[in-house]
Amino acid sequence: MTVVEAAEHKRLDVLIGGGGFAGLALAIALRRALGETFTVAVADPALARRPTDTRASAIVAAARRLFEAIGVWDAVAEEAQPILDMRITDSRLDDLVRPVFLSFEGDIEPGEPFAHMVENAPLIAALIEGANEAGVLLWPEAVKGFAVTPPAERGRENARAGLSDHIEVDLADQSRAAARLLVAADGAHSRIREQAGIATHGWNYRQSSIVTTVRHERDHGGCAVEHFLPGGPFAILPLKGRRSSIVWTEESKEAGRIIGLSDADFHSELERRFGLQLGDVEAVGPRRAYRLGLWIARSFVAERVALVGDAAHVIHPIAGQGLNMGLKDVAALAEVVVDAVRLGLDPGSAAVLDRYQRWRRFDTTAMGVATDGLNRLFSNRSDVLRLARDVGLGLVDRLPVFKRMFIREAAGLVGKVPKLLCGEAL
Ligand SMILES: Cc1cc2nc3c(=O)[nH]c(=O)nc-3n(C[C@H](O)[C@H](O)[C@H](O)COP(=O)(O)OP(=O)(O)OC[C@H]3O[C@@H](n4cnc5c(N)ncnc54)[C@H](O)[C@@H]3O)c2cc1C
């Protein structure tokens, strides 16, 4: 990995604050489409460290197509586990059997699975490698602050400096860069979003997800299982080999208690939910709990600033869609920027940013509301609601047209899909 020091007062086309999935994918997409003369930098202190996220993500078909289009999928393809089948159950914690109310077979096109499970650390490593190859400048520094040149001064100052309109960005190492567009890809607690004065609306759930990796005796056959339990969903997501990633949601107090258990007690809580269908099970990865919330930025843009990924929205992981939504932002923003630059327009202008916002904001709110509704419907102890939802699940299970619709929606292939998510080059 080549990480370079930020040059004093570097001039760029796009500066991306945050080198997670969203920031790196956007940087590669822009460079690949616009070539050498279009300068892109990613600033993130995490670039100085080896990726350590032990989670895995469900990467839906549209997101996989984007990774293929920007040339990073090959690096993780061998270790990516296709999801071939999905089963949903709905029961109380101590029920002896967990009947399957809804199942999906996982192809959206013949031979194209609706999603793959990919481990986060190798995927980030592949994106860093891809960014390097594409000539993205990688700066291991945090974005500290920024200022848009005030309108009154623009004419004279810009003429003197030979710059068009731009945003001045301060980095943690005291260096400064000027860019035509600053992208906030700095995650859920985005400092750039906050500094741009963009509020978020939403709420914290009183739930946390415990994440760990397990090894089991029998093959999972590519089957993903989600047990809806009163405390929250317990998802078993297949990884390569006889391993699965567990995303286990509980009320936060209970999650704290479970995380603190001894290995033996943790094992019995795990087994109680996991069941015996895959034989003996053993936690082999570290366990960590993530607090959950629904937060959507009131605007996805500000003057010369665009928000992508978790900086723009955080949703419940019940449907495994957070990162996939972030990649939809990436594909849409890359497309509007590339279209503008090819027409000789300013990529940070209000017209370009408005187009991005119109494309992404409604879709994001709809997904946020859907995941919130699902969580409210399933994470509760009401027997009446349980009966109603099980009738609903049973009905959907008998309607192949509905199931196909759901699976295409979950795969990110419904609505106005940006080119990269269709696997097309920009
Ligand atoms: C338990 C759990 C399970 C999940 N499972 C799935 C799943 O299966 N599928 C799915 O699609 N999504 C899933 N998600 C959601 C997904 O993990 C996130 O949506 C995704 O990681 C967000 O990526 P990002 O690049 O926007 O932000 P992040 O991954 O948070 O990256 C932000 C980056 O910004 C950097 N940064 C922070 N501040 C600054 C600064 N001031 N300057 C520069 N850099 C900065 C950080 O170092 C970090 O590298 C899950 C989430 C949780 C909690």
Tab-separated table of C-alpha atoms and ligand atoms in Angstrom:
chain	number	residue	atom	x	y	z
A	1	MET	CA	0.000	0.000	0.000
A	2	THR	CA	1.373	3.450	-0.909
A	3	VAL	CA	0.234	6.173	1.392
A	4	VAL	CA	1.600	9.620	0.693
A	5	GLU	CA	1.962	12.648	2.896
A	6	ALA	CA	-0.425	15.480	2.156
A	7	ALA	CA	1.408	18.164	0.227
A	8	GLU	CA	1.249	21.757	1.446
A	9	HIS	CA	-1.636	23.440	-0.279
A	10	LYS	CA	-2.375	20.800	-2.857
A	11	ARG	CA	-4.955	21.626	-5.518
A	12	LEU	CA	-7.413	18.870	-6.363
A	13	ASP	CA	-10.636	18.211	-8.176
A	14	VAL	CA	-12.190	16.075	-5.430
A	15	LEU	CA	-11.118	15.530	-1.833
A	16	ILE	CA	-12.844	12.674	-0.045
A	17	GLY	CA	-12.796	12.730	3.763
A	18	GLY	CA	-13.044	9.071	4.874
A	19	GLY	CA	-11.423	5.979	3.385
A	20	GLY	CA	-14.060	3.376	4.286
A	21	PHE	CA	-16.006	1.442	1.640
A	22	ALA	CA	-17.881	4.465	0.329
A	23	GLY	CA	-14.945	6.896	0.137
A	24	LEU	CA	-12.525	4.485	-1.536
A	25	ALA	CA	-15.086	3.132	-4.028
A	26	LEU	CA	-15.995	6.672	-5.077
A	27	ALA	CA	-12.349	7.667	-5.512
A	28	ILE	CA	-11.636	4.675	-7.768
A	29	ALA	CA	-14.811	5.202	-9.823
A	30	LEU	CA	-13.942	8.866	-10.483
A	31	ARG	CA	-10.330	8.210	-11.449
A	32	ARG	CA	-11.209	5.295	-13.691
A	33	ALA	CA	-13.833	7.339	-15.546
A	34	LEU	CA	-12.041	10.693	-15.771
A	35	GLY	CA	-8.406	9.652	-16.020
A	36	GLU	CA	-5.065	11.074	-14.944
A	37	THR	CA	-5.892	14.746	-15.248
A	38	PHE	CA	-8.739	14.515	-12.734
A	39	THR	CA	-7.117	14.608	-9.302
A	40	VAL	CA	-8.726	12.765	-6.394
A	41	ALA	CA	-7.424	12.356	-2.832
A	42	VAL	CA	-8.762	10.340	0.088
A	43	ALA	CA	-7.834	11.569	3.582
A	44	ASP	CA	-8.321	9.193	6.526
A	45	PRO	CA	-6.064	8.459	9.539
A	46	ALA	CA	-7.113	4.783	9.258
A	47	LEU	CA	-5.089	4.550	6.018
A	48	ALA	CA	-1.962	4.392	8.193
A	49	ARG	CA	-3.182	1.146	9.829
A	50	ARG	CA	-3.936	-2.362	8.627
A	51	PRO	CA	-7.731	-2.892	8.234
A	52	THR	CA	-9.006	-4.689	11.362
A	53	ASP	CA	-12.819	-4.766	11.042
A	54	THR	CA	-13.720	-8.384	11.859
A	55	ARG	CA	-17.288	-8.059	10.561
A	56	ALA	CA	-18.544	-9.408	7.247
A	57	SER	CA	-21.117	-7.737	4.993
A	58	ALA	CA	-23.848	-9.007	2.727
A	59	ILE	CA	-22.917	-7.450	-0.613
A	60	VAL	CA	-26.015	-7.450	-2.838
A	61	ALA	CA	-25.837	-8.070	-6.599
A	62	ALA	CA	-25.949	-4.368	-7.540
A	63	ALA	CA	-23.048	-3.580	-5.184
A	64	ARG	CA	-21.064	-6.545	-6.510
A	65	ARG	CA	-21.594	-5.231	-10.037
A	66	LEU	CA	-20.168	-1.878	-8.913
A	67	PHE	CA	-17.081	-3.587	-7.453
A	68	GLU	CA	-16.687	-5.466	-10.737
A	69	ALA	CA	-17.040	-2.261	-12.763
A	70	ILE	CA	-14.316	-0.514	-10.712
A	71	GLY	CA	-12.039	-3.573	-10.886
A	72	VAL	CA	-11.849	-4.687	-7.226
A	73	TRP	CA	-14.187	-7.697	-7.139
A	74	ASP	CA	-11.591	-10.152	-8.471
A	75	ALA	CA	-9.436	-9.570	-5.389
A	76	VAL	CA	-12.173	-10.860	-3.027
A	77	ALA	CA	-14.213	-13.110	-5.342
A	78	GLU	CA	-12.575	-16.338	-4.265
A	79	GLU	CA	-13.318	-15.744	-0.593
A	80	ALA	CA	-16.829	-14.379	-1.205
A	81	GLN	CA	-19.564	-16.799	-0.198
A	82	PRO	CA	-22.672	-16.667	-2.431
A	83	ILE	CA	-25.989	-16.661	-0.564
A	84	LEU	CA	-27.951	-19.405	-2.332
A	85	ASP	CA	-30.939	-19.621	-0.059
A	86	MET	CA	-32.546	-17.571	2.718
A	87	ARG	CA	-34.829	-18.737	5.497
A	88	ILE	CA	-36.819	-16.637	7.915
A	89	THR	CA	-38.274	-17.912	11.171
A	90	ASP	CA	-40.332	-16.180	13.846
A	91	SER	CA	-40.483	-17.666	17.332
A	92	ARG	CA	-40.006	-17.152	21.061
A	93	LEU	CA	-36.508	-17.646	22.473
A	94	ASP	CA	-37.322	-20.904	24.264
A	95	ASP	CA	-39.386	-22.514	21.478
A	96	LEU	CA	-37.977	-25.942	20.691
A	97	VAL	CA	-38.526	-25.636	16.945
A	98	ARG	CA	-38.237	-22.569	14.752
A	99	PRO	CA	-40.519	-23.220	11.759
A	100	VAL	CA	-39.525	-21.501	8.492
A	101	PHE	CA	-42.246	-19.027	7.478
A	102	LEU	CA	-40.565	-17.579	4.435
A	103	SER	CA	-37.772	-18.784	2.202
A	104	PHE	CA	-36.093	-17.345	-0.890
A	105	GLU	CA	-33.880	-19.019	-3.404
A	106	GLY	CA	-31.153	-16.603	-4.081
A	107	ASP	CA	-30.655	-16.021	-7.871
A	108	ILE	CA	-31.736	-12.750	-9.469
A	109	GLU	CA	-30.594	-13.903	-12.926
A	110	PRO	CA	-29.621	-17.488	-13.732
A	111	GLY	CA	-26.231	-18.054	-12.085
A	112	GLU	CA	-26.184	-14.602	-10.412
A	113	PRO	CA	-26.790	-14.854	-6.647
A	114	PHE	CA	-28.766	-12.070	-5.049
A	115	ALA	CA	-25.897	-11.432	-2.578
A	116	HIS	CA	-22.459	-12.589	-1.379
A	117	MET	CA	-21.005	-12.516	2.121
A	118	VAL	CA	-17.608	-10.802	2.126
A	119	GLU	CA	-15.343	-10.133	5.109
A	120	ASN	CA	-14.821	-6.410	5.688
A	121	ALA	CA	-11.037	-6.304	6.247
A	122	PRO	CA	-10.026	-7.980	2.930
A	123	LEU	CA	-12.585	-5.860	1.071
A	124	ILE	CA	-11.106	-2.628	2.475
A	125	ALA	CA	-7.594	-3.902	1.655
A	126	ALA	CA	-8.722	-4.600	-1.958
A	127	LEU	CA	-10.218	-1.101	-2.220
A	128	ILE	CA	-6.993	0.522	-0.948
A	129	GLU	CA	-5.037	-1.487	-3.498
A	130	GLY	CA	-7.499	-0.496	-6.236
A	131	ALA	CA	-7.253	3.180	-5.238
A	132	ASN	CA	-3.482	3.000	-5.410
A	133	GLU	CA	-3.554	1.445	-8.857
A	134	ALA	CA	-6.012	4.087	-10.053
A	135	GLY	CA	-3.657	6.858	-8.928
A	136	VAL	CA	-5.803	8.140	-6.046
A	137	LEU	CA	-3.751	10.144	-3.520
A	138	LEU	CA	-4.057	8.424	-0.144
A	139	TRP	CA	-3.409	10.725	2.814
A	140	PRO	CA	-3.332	9.187	6.315
A	141	GLU	CA	-4.777	12.345	7.910
A	142	ALA	CA	-8.148	13.388	9.317
A	143	VAL	CA	-10.097	16.277	7.830
A	144	LYS	CA	-10.136	18.921	10.561
A	145	GLY	CA	-12.130	21.693	8.986
A	146	PHE	CA	-12.957	23.528	5.792
A	147	ALA	CA	-14.159	26.833	4.446
A	148	VAL	CA	-15.722	27.834	1.170
A	149	THR	CA	-14.123	30.996	-0.194
A	150	PRO	CA	-16.669	33.732	0.607
A	151	PRO	CA	-18.547	34.929	-2.498
A	152	ALA	CA	-17.411	38.574	-2.224
A	153	GLU	CA	-13.743	37.615	-2.341
A	154	ARG	CA	-14.037	35.014	-5.055
A	155	GLY	CA	-13.473	37.168	-8.099
A	156	ARG	CA	-10.187	38.799	-7.071
A	157	GLU	CA	-8.757	35.952	-4.997
A	158	ASN	CA	-9.476	33.279	-7.535
A	159	ALA	CA	-8.051	35.318	-10.332
A	160	ARG	CA	-4.843	35.867	-8.319
A	161	ALA	CA	-4.541	32.207	-7.334
A	162	GLY	CA	-5.579	30.937	-10.740
A	163	LEU	CA	-8.290	28.838	-9.082
A	164	SER	CA	-11.904	28.431	-9.984
A	165	ASP	CA	-14.383	28.302	-7.112
A	166	HIS	CA	-13.187	25.847	-4.491
A	167	ILE	CA	-13.298	24.731	-0.905
A	168	GLU	CA	-10.249	24.984	1.395
A	169	VAL	CA	-9.758	21.898	3.555
A	170	ASP	CA	-7.559	21.696	6.663
A	171	LEU	CA	-5.988	18.367	7.530
A	172	ALA	CA	-4.823	17.185	10.938
A	173	ASP	CA	-1.119	17.487	9.976
A	174	GLN	CA	-1.668	21.266	9.482
A	175	SER	CA	-1.499	20.968	5.692
A	176	ARG	CA	-4.233	22.426	3.546
A	177	ALA	CA	-5.796	21.387	0.244
A	178	ALA	CA	-8.095	23.179	-2.175
A	179	ALA	CA	-10.737	21.113	-3.978
A	180	ARG	CA	-13.686	21.783	-6.235
A	181	LEU	CA	-15.731	19.245	-4.283
A	182	LEU	CA	-15.363	17.886	-0.740
A	183	VAL	CA	-17.075	14.545	-0.133
A	184	ALA	CA	-18.029	13.520	3.405
A	185	ALA	CA	-17.470	9.751	3.571
A	186	ASP	CA	-16.390	9.931	7.201
A	187	GLY	CA	-18.997	7.626	8.685
A	188	ALA	CA	-21.883	7.875	11.121
A	189	HIS	CA	-20.309	10.562	13.330
A	190	SER	CA	-19.264	12.654	10.342
A	191	ARG	CA	-17.331	15.715	11.357
A	192	ILE	CA	-17.641	17.137	7.843
A	193	ARG	CA	-21.447	16.847	7.978
A	194	GLU	CA	-21.494	18.541	11.364
A	195	GLN	CA	-19.221	21.349	10.197
A	196	ALA	CA	-21.348	21.863	7.119
A	197	GLY	CA	-24.218	22.570	9.544
A	198	ILE	CA	-26.313	19.631	8.333
A	199	ALA	CA	-28.537	18.187	11.060
A	200	THR	CA	-29.717	14.587	11.110
A	201	HIS	CA	-33.115	13.295	12.101
A	202	GLY	CA	-33.820	9.909	13.579
A	203	TRP	CA	-33.409	8.091	16.840
A	204	ASN	CA	-31.329	5.529	18.685
A	205	TYR	CA	-32.861	2.100	19.012
A	206	ARG	CA	-32.571	0.625	22.452
A	207	GLN	CA	-30.860	-2.261	20.696
A	208	SER	CA	-27.286	-3.321	19.925
A	209	SER	CA	-25.975	-5.956	17.534
A	210	ILE	CA	-23.425	-8.441	18.809
A	211	VAL	CA	-21.176	-9.536	15.960
A	212	THR	CA	-18.934	-12.592	15.976
A	213	THR	CA	-17.777	-15.399	13.690
A	214	VAL	CA	-18.576	-19.038	14.391
A	215	ARG	CA	-17.286	-22.342	13.106
A	216	HIS	CA	-19.750	-25.238	12.788
A	217	GLU	CA	-19.623	-28.951	12.239
A	218	ARG	CA	-21.760	-29.191	9.085
A	219	ASP	CA	-21.827	-27.285	5.755
A	220	HIS	CA	-24.227	-24.350	5.577
A	221	GLY	CA	-24.807	-24.929	1.863
A	222	GLY	CA	-24.813	-21.172	1.268
A	223	CYS	CA	-27.986	-20.770	3.320
A	224	ALA	CA	-28.555	-17.553	5.318
A	225	VAL	CA	-30.956	-17.803	8.248
A	226	GLU	CA	-32.648	-14.995	10.143
A	227	HIS	CA	-34.438	-15.979	13.354
A	228	PHE	CA	-36.762	-13.189	14.421
A	229	LEU	CA	-36.757	-13.318	18.213
A	230	PRO	CA	-38.439	-10.919	20.660
A	231	GLY	CA	-35.150	-9.095	21.515
A	232	GLY	CA	-34.295	-8.621	17.822
A	233	PRO	CA	-33.164	-10.619	14.790
A	234	PHE	CA	-30.467	-13.287	15.095
A	235	ALA	CA	-28.820	-13.680	11.679
A	236	ILE	CA	-26.575	-16.577	10.621
A	237	LEU	CA	-24.750	-15.489	7.470
A	238	PRO	CA	-22.638	-18.044	5.572
A	239	LEU	CA	-18.895	-17.475	5.079
A	240	LYS	CA	-16.433	-19.574	3.072
A	241	GLY	CA	-15.713	-22.910	4.765
A	242	ARG	CA	-17.770	-24.172	7.667
A	243	ARG	CA	-18.015	-20.699	9.163
A	244	SER	CA	-20.774	-18.116	9.555
A	245	SER	CA	-20.956	-14.501	10.609
A	246	ILE	CA	-23.429	-13.862	13.413
A	247	VAL	CA	-25.324	-10.578	13.738
A	248	TRP	CA	-27.268	-10.969	16.969
A	249	THR	CA	-29.517	-8.114	17.992
A	250	GLU	CA	-30.713	-7.640	21.566
A	251	GLU	CA	-31.927	-4.826	23.773
A	252	SER	CA	-28.721	-2.906	24.595
A	253	LYS	CA	-28.684	-3.850	28.284
A	254	GLU	CA	-28.990	-7.534	27.446
A	255	ALA	CA	-26.332	-7.225	24.710
A	256	GLY	CA	-23.956	-5.693	27.289
A	257	ARG	CA	-24.597	-8.588	29.645
A	258	ILE	CA	-24.026	-11.181	26.898
A	259	ILE	CA	-20.801	-9.552	25.669
A	260	GLY	CA	-19.438	-9.670	29.232
A	261	LEU	CA	-20.122	-13.403	29.754
A	262	SER	CA	-17.396	-16.006	30.139
A	263	ASP	CA	-16.660	-18.055	26.995
A	264	ALA	CA	-18.675	-21.012	28.311
A	265	ASP	CA	-21.753	-18.909	29.188
A	266	PHE	CA	-21.502	-16.995	25.911
A	267	HIS	CA	-21.453	-20.353	24.124
A	268	SER	CA	-24.661	-21.537	25.806
A	269	GLU	CA	-26.495	-18.273	24.954
A	270	LEU	CA	-25.253	-18.606	21.370
A	271	GLU	CA	-26.317	-22.245	21.077
A	272	ARG	CA	-29.773	-21.446	22.498
A	273	ARG	CA	-30.397	-19.185	19.507
A	274	PHE	CA	-28.269	-20.873	16.841
A	275	GLY	CA	-29.907	-24.303	17.195
A	276	LEU	CA	-28.400	-27.649	16.268
A	277	GLN	CA	-29.022	-27.760	12.516
A	278	LEU	CA	-25.309	-27.258	11.694
A	279	GLY	CA	-24.020	-29.548	14.459
A	280	ASP	CA	-21.610	-28.276	17.092
A	281	VAL	CA	-20.962	-24.572	16.969
A	282	GLU	CA	-18.058	-22.579	18.391
A	283	ALA	CA	-17.369	-18.824	18.437
A	284	VAL	CA	-13.972	-18.303	16.800
A	285	GLY	CA	-13.863	-14.555	16.253
A	286	PRO	CA	-13.794	-11.664	18.717
A	287	ARG	CA	-17.233	-10.463	19.924
A	288	ARG	CA	-18.217	-6.846	19.688
A	289	ALA	CA	-21.477	-4.956	20.156
A	290	TYR	CA	-22.621	-2.078	17.910
A	291	ARG	CA	-25.306	0.355	19.094
A	292	LEU	CA	-28.067	0.785	16.546
A	293	GLY	CA	-29.953	3.814	15.319
A	294	LEU	CA	-31.781	5.340	12.375
A	295	TRP	CA	-30.226	8.640	11.328
A	296	ILE	CA	-30.760	10.437	8.043
A	297	ALA	CA	-29.091	13.739	7.149
A	298	ARG	CA	-31.592	16.545	6.506
A	299	SER	CA	-29.688	17.374	3.355
A	300	PHE	CA	-27.154	15.276	1.419
A	301	VAL	CA	-25.379	18.384	0.130
A	302	ALA	CA	-24.091	21.779	1.232
A	303	GLU	CA	-22.057	24.366	-0.659
A	304	ARG	CA	-19.313	22.322	-2.429
A	305	VAL	CA	-19.954	19.382	-0.081
A	306	ALA	CA	-21.695	16.034	-0.770
A	307	LEU	CA	-22.434	13.337	1.819
A	308	VAL	CA	-22.179	9.608	1.014
A	309	GLY	CA	-22.508	6.361	2.990
A	310	ASP	CA	-23.007	6.400	6.746
A	311	ALA	CA	-22.227	10.135	6.808
A	312	ALA	CA	-25.573	10.567	5.007
A	313	HIS	CA	-27.594	7.770	6.621
A	314	VAL	CA	-27.410	5.038	9.234
A	315	ILE	CA	-30.091	2.346	9.265
A	316	HIS	CA	-30.896	-0.791	11.270
A	317	PRO	CA	-28.861	-3.812	10.024
A	318	ILE	CA	-32.022	-5.985	10.015
A	319	ALA	CA	-31.900	-6.208	6.206
A	320	GLY	CA	-28.110	-5.868	5.766
A	321	GLN	CA	-28.532	-2.802	3.537
A	322	GLY	CA	-26.443	0.017	5.112
A	323	LEU	CA	-23.304	-0.382	3.041
A	324	ASN	CA	-25.309	-1.274	-0.047
A	325	MET	CA	-27.163	2.031	0.259
A	326	GLY	CA	-23.830	3.822	0.664
A	327	LEU	CA	-22.615	2.252	-2.567
A	328	LYS	CA	-25.776	3.466	-4.291
A	329	ASP	CA	-24.805	7.002	-3.187
A	330	VAL	CA	-21.330	6.400	-4.581
A	331	ALA	CA	-22.686	5.210	-7.946
A	332	ALA	CA	-25.114	8.128	-8.244
A	333	LEU	CA	-22.574	10.794	-7.204
A	334	ALA	CA	-19.893	9.360	-9.496
A	335	GLU	CA	-22.345	9.420	-12.401
A	336	VAL	CA	-23.460	13.046	-11.916
A	337	VAL	CA	-19.864	14.249	-11.401
A	338	VAL	CA	-18.569	12.377	-14.458
A	339	ASP	CA	-21.436	13.675	-16.644
A	340	ALA	CA	-20.727	17.242	-15.479
A	341	VAL	CA	-16.958	17.088	-15.989
A	342	ARG	CA	-17.365	15.636	-19.494
A	343	LEU	CA	-19.568	18.618	-20.355
A	344	GLY	CA	-16.901	20.951	-18.993
A	345	LEU	CA	-19.002	21.846	-15.931
A	346	ASP	CA	-17.844	22.375	-12.353
A	347	PRO	CA	-18.258	19.084	-10.381
A	348	GLY	CA	-18.926	20.976	-7.140
A	349	SER	CA	-21.579	23.332	-8.519
A	350	ALA	CA	-25.026	23.574	-6.936
A	351	ALA	CA	-26.685	22.137	-10.070
A	352	VAL	CA	-24.570	18.965	-9.949
A	353	LEU	CA	-25.083	18.495	-6.216
A	354	ASP	CA	-28.830	19.076	-6.540
A	355	ARG	CA	-29.030	16.312	-9.128
A	356	TYR	CA	-27.252	13.962	-6.719
A	357	GLN	CA	-29.508	14.885	-3.825
A	358	ARG	CA	-32.717	14.430	-5.864
A	359	TRP	CA	-31.538	10.997	-6.940
A	360	ARG	CA	-30.643	9.655	-3.516
A	361	ARG	CA	-32.585	11.314	-0.728
A	362	PHE	CA	-36.078	9.927	-1.326
A	363	ASP	CA	-34.801	6.385	-1.887
A	364	THR	CA	-32.791	6.565	1.352
A	365	THR	CA	-35.742	7.778	3.401
A	366	ALA	CA	-37.911	4.993	1.963
A	367	MET	CA	-35.320	2.341	2.929
A	368	GLY	CA	-34.914	3.906	6.414
A	369	VAL	CA	-38.684	3.774	6.994
A	370	ALA	CA	-38.891	0.183	5.688
A	371	THR	CA	-36.124	-1.141	7.959
A	372	ASP	CA	-37.563	0.758	10.930
A	373	GLY	CA	-41.022	-0.741	10.267
A	374	LEU	CA	-39.577	-4.253	9.965
A	375	ASN	CA	-37.737	-3.866	13.252
A	376	ARG	CA	-40.852	-2.581	15.061
A	377	LEU	CA	-42.989	-5.346	13.605
A	378	PHE	CA	-40.620	-8.163	14.586
A	379	SER	CA	-38.683	-7.028	17.689
A	380	ASN	CA	-41.486	-7.239	20.225
A	381	ARG	CA	-43.194	-9.683	22.535
A	382	SER	CA	-46.804	-9.376	21.325
A	383	ASP	CA	-48.395	-12.743	20.434
A	384	VAL	CA	-51.152	-10.990	18.457
A	385	LEU	CA	-48.607	-9.240	16.258
A	386	ARG	CA	-46.677	-12.471	15.898
A	387	LEU	CA	-49.768	-14.263	14.603
A	388	ALA	CA	-50.536	-11.432	12.148
A	389	ARG	CA	-47.005	-11.245	10.758
A	390	ASP	CA	-46.717	-15.011	10.434
A	391	VAL	CA	-49.901	-15.085	8.346
A	392	GLY	CA	-48.366	-12.300	6.218
A	393	LEU	CA	-45.055	-14.146	5.824
A	394	GLY	CA	-46.879	-17.357	4.935
A	395	LEU	CA	-48.880	-15.530	2.238
A	396	VAL	CA	-45.758	-13.963	0.699
A	397	ASP	CA	-44.109	-17.384	0.763
A	398	ARG	CA	-46.890	-18.731	-1.475
A	399	LEU	CA	-46.657	-15.904	-4.040
A	400	PRO	CA	-43.618	-16.351	-6.311
A	401	VAL	CA	-44.253	-12.992	-8.067
A	402	PHE	CA	-44.039	-11.161	-4.714
A	403	LYS	CA	-40.917	-13.077	-3.743
A	404	ARG	CA	-39.211	-12.193	-7.036
A	405	MET	CA	-40.122	-8.539	-6.473
A	406	PHE	CA	-38.696	-8.579	-2.931
A	407	ILE	CA	-35.486	-10.258	-3.985
A	408	ARG	CA	-34.860	-7.743	-6.821
A	409	GLU	CA	-35.567	-4.877	-4.412
A	410	ALA	CA	-33.169	-6.354	-1.829
A	411	ALA	CA	-30.545	-6.858	-4.555
A	412	GLY	CA	-30.680	-3.109	-5.302
A	413	LEU	CA	-32.033	-3.525	-8.831
A	414	VAL	CA	-35.326	-1.624	-8.613
A	415	GLY	CA	-35.975	2.052	-9.452
A	416	LYS	CA	-33.583	4.355	-11.279
A	417	VAL	CA	-30.411	2.304	-10.902
A	418	PRO	CA	-27.108	4.175	-11.519
A	419	LYS	CA	-24.879	2.754	-14.273
A	420	LEU	CA	-22.178	1.382	-11.962
A	421	LEU	CA	-24.775	-0.711	-10.130
A	422	CYS	CA	-25.750	-2.247	-13.463
A	423	GLY	CA	-22.074	-3.126	-13.968
A	424	GLU	CA	-21.651	-0.504	-16.735
A	425	ALA	CA	-18.573	1.677	-16.973
A	426	LEU	CA	-19.093	5.444	-16.629
B	1	LIG	C1	-23.639	-4.938	13.075
B	1	LIG	C2	-23.673	-4.358	11.700
B	1	LIG	C3	-23.787	-5.192	10.589
B	1	LIG	C4	-23.848	-4.656	9.308
B	1	LIG	N1	-23.996	-5.490	8.239
B	1	LIG	C5	-24.148	-4.973	7.001
B	1	LIG	C6	-24.363	-5.818	5.865
B	1	LIG	O1	-24.402	-7.048	5.970
B	1	LIG	N2	-24.528	-5.237	4.640
B	1	LIG	C7	-24.519	-3.892	4.488
B	1	LIG	O2	-24.736	-3.399	3.370
B	1	LIG	N3	-24.277	-3.068	5.543
B	1	LIG	C8	-24.102	-3.571	6.780
B	1	LIG	N4	-23.855	-2.737	7.846
B	1	LIG	C9	-23.663	-1.297	7.609
B	1	LIG	C10	-22.244	-1.001	7.111
B	1	LIG	O3	-21.285	-1.593	7.959
B	1	LIG	C11	-22.003	0.510	7.022
B	1	LIG	O4	-23.075	1.089	6.334
B	1	LIG	C12	-20.695	0.813	6.272
B	1	LIG	O5	-19.576	0.323	6.966
B	1	LIG	C13	-20.518	2.315	6.085
B	1	LIG	O6	-19.401	2.561	5.265
B	1	LIG	P1	-18.854	4.046	5.122
B	1	LIG	O7	-17.683	3.954	4.182
B	1	LIG	O8	-19.952	4.991	4.791
B	1	LIG	O9	-18.386	4.458	6.590
B	1	LIG	P2	-17.293	3.790	7.544
B	1	LIG	O10	-17.076	2.373	7.209
B	1	LIG	O11	-17.717	4.146	8.935
B	1	LIG	O12	-15.943	4.585	7.176
B	1	LIG	C14	-15.744	5.906	7.585
B	1	LIG	C15	-14.253	6.206	7.514
B	1	LIG	O13	-14.076	7.603	7.804
B	1	LIG	C16	-12.922	7.765	8.599
B	1	LIG	N5	-13.032	9.062	9.302
B	1	LIG	C17	-13.759	9.367	10.396
B	1	LIG	N6	-13.611	10.681	10.702
B	1	LIG	C18	-12.774	11.204	9.761
B	1	LIG	C19	-12.247	12.505	9.521
B	1	LIG	N7	-12.545	13.556	10.294
B	1	LIG	N8	-11.422	12.696	8.460
B	1	LIG	C20	-11.102	11.644	7.632
B	1	LIG	N9	-11.576	10.391	7.822
B	1	LIG	C21	-12.404	10.175	8.867
B	1	LIG	C22	-12.890	6.543	9.498
B	1	LIG	O14	-11.553	6.285	9.933
B	1	LIG	C23	-13.412	5.462	8.557
B	1	LIG	O15	-12.354	4.787	7.893
B	1	LIG	C24	-23.789	-3.255	9.134
B	1	LIG	C25	-23.646	-2.416	10.237
B	1	LIG	C26	-23.605	-2.950	11.512
B	1	LIG	C27	-23.491	-2.033	12.700
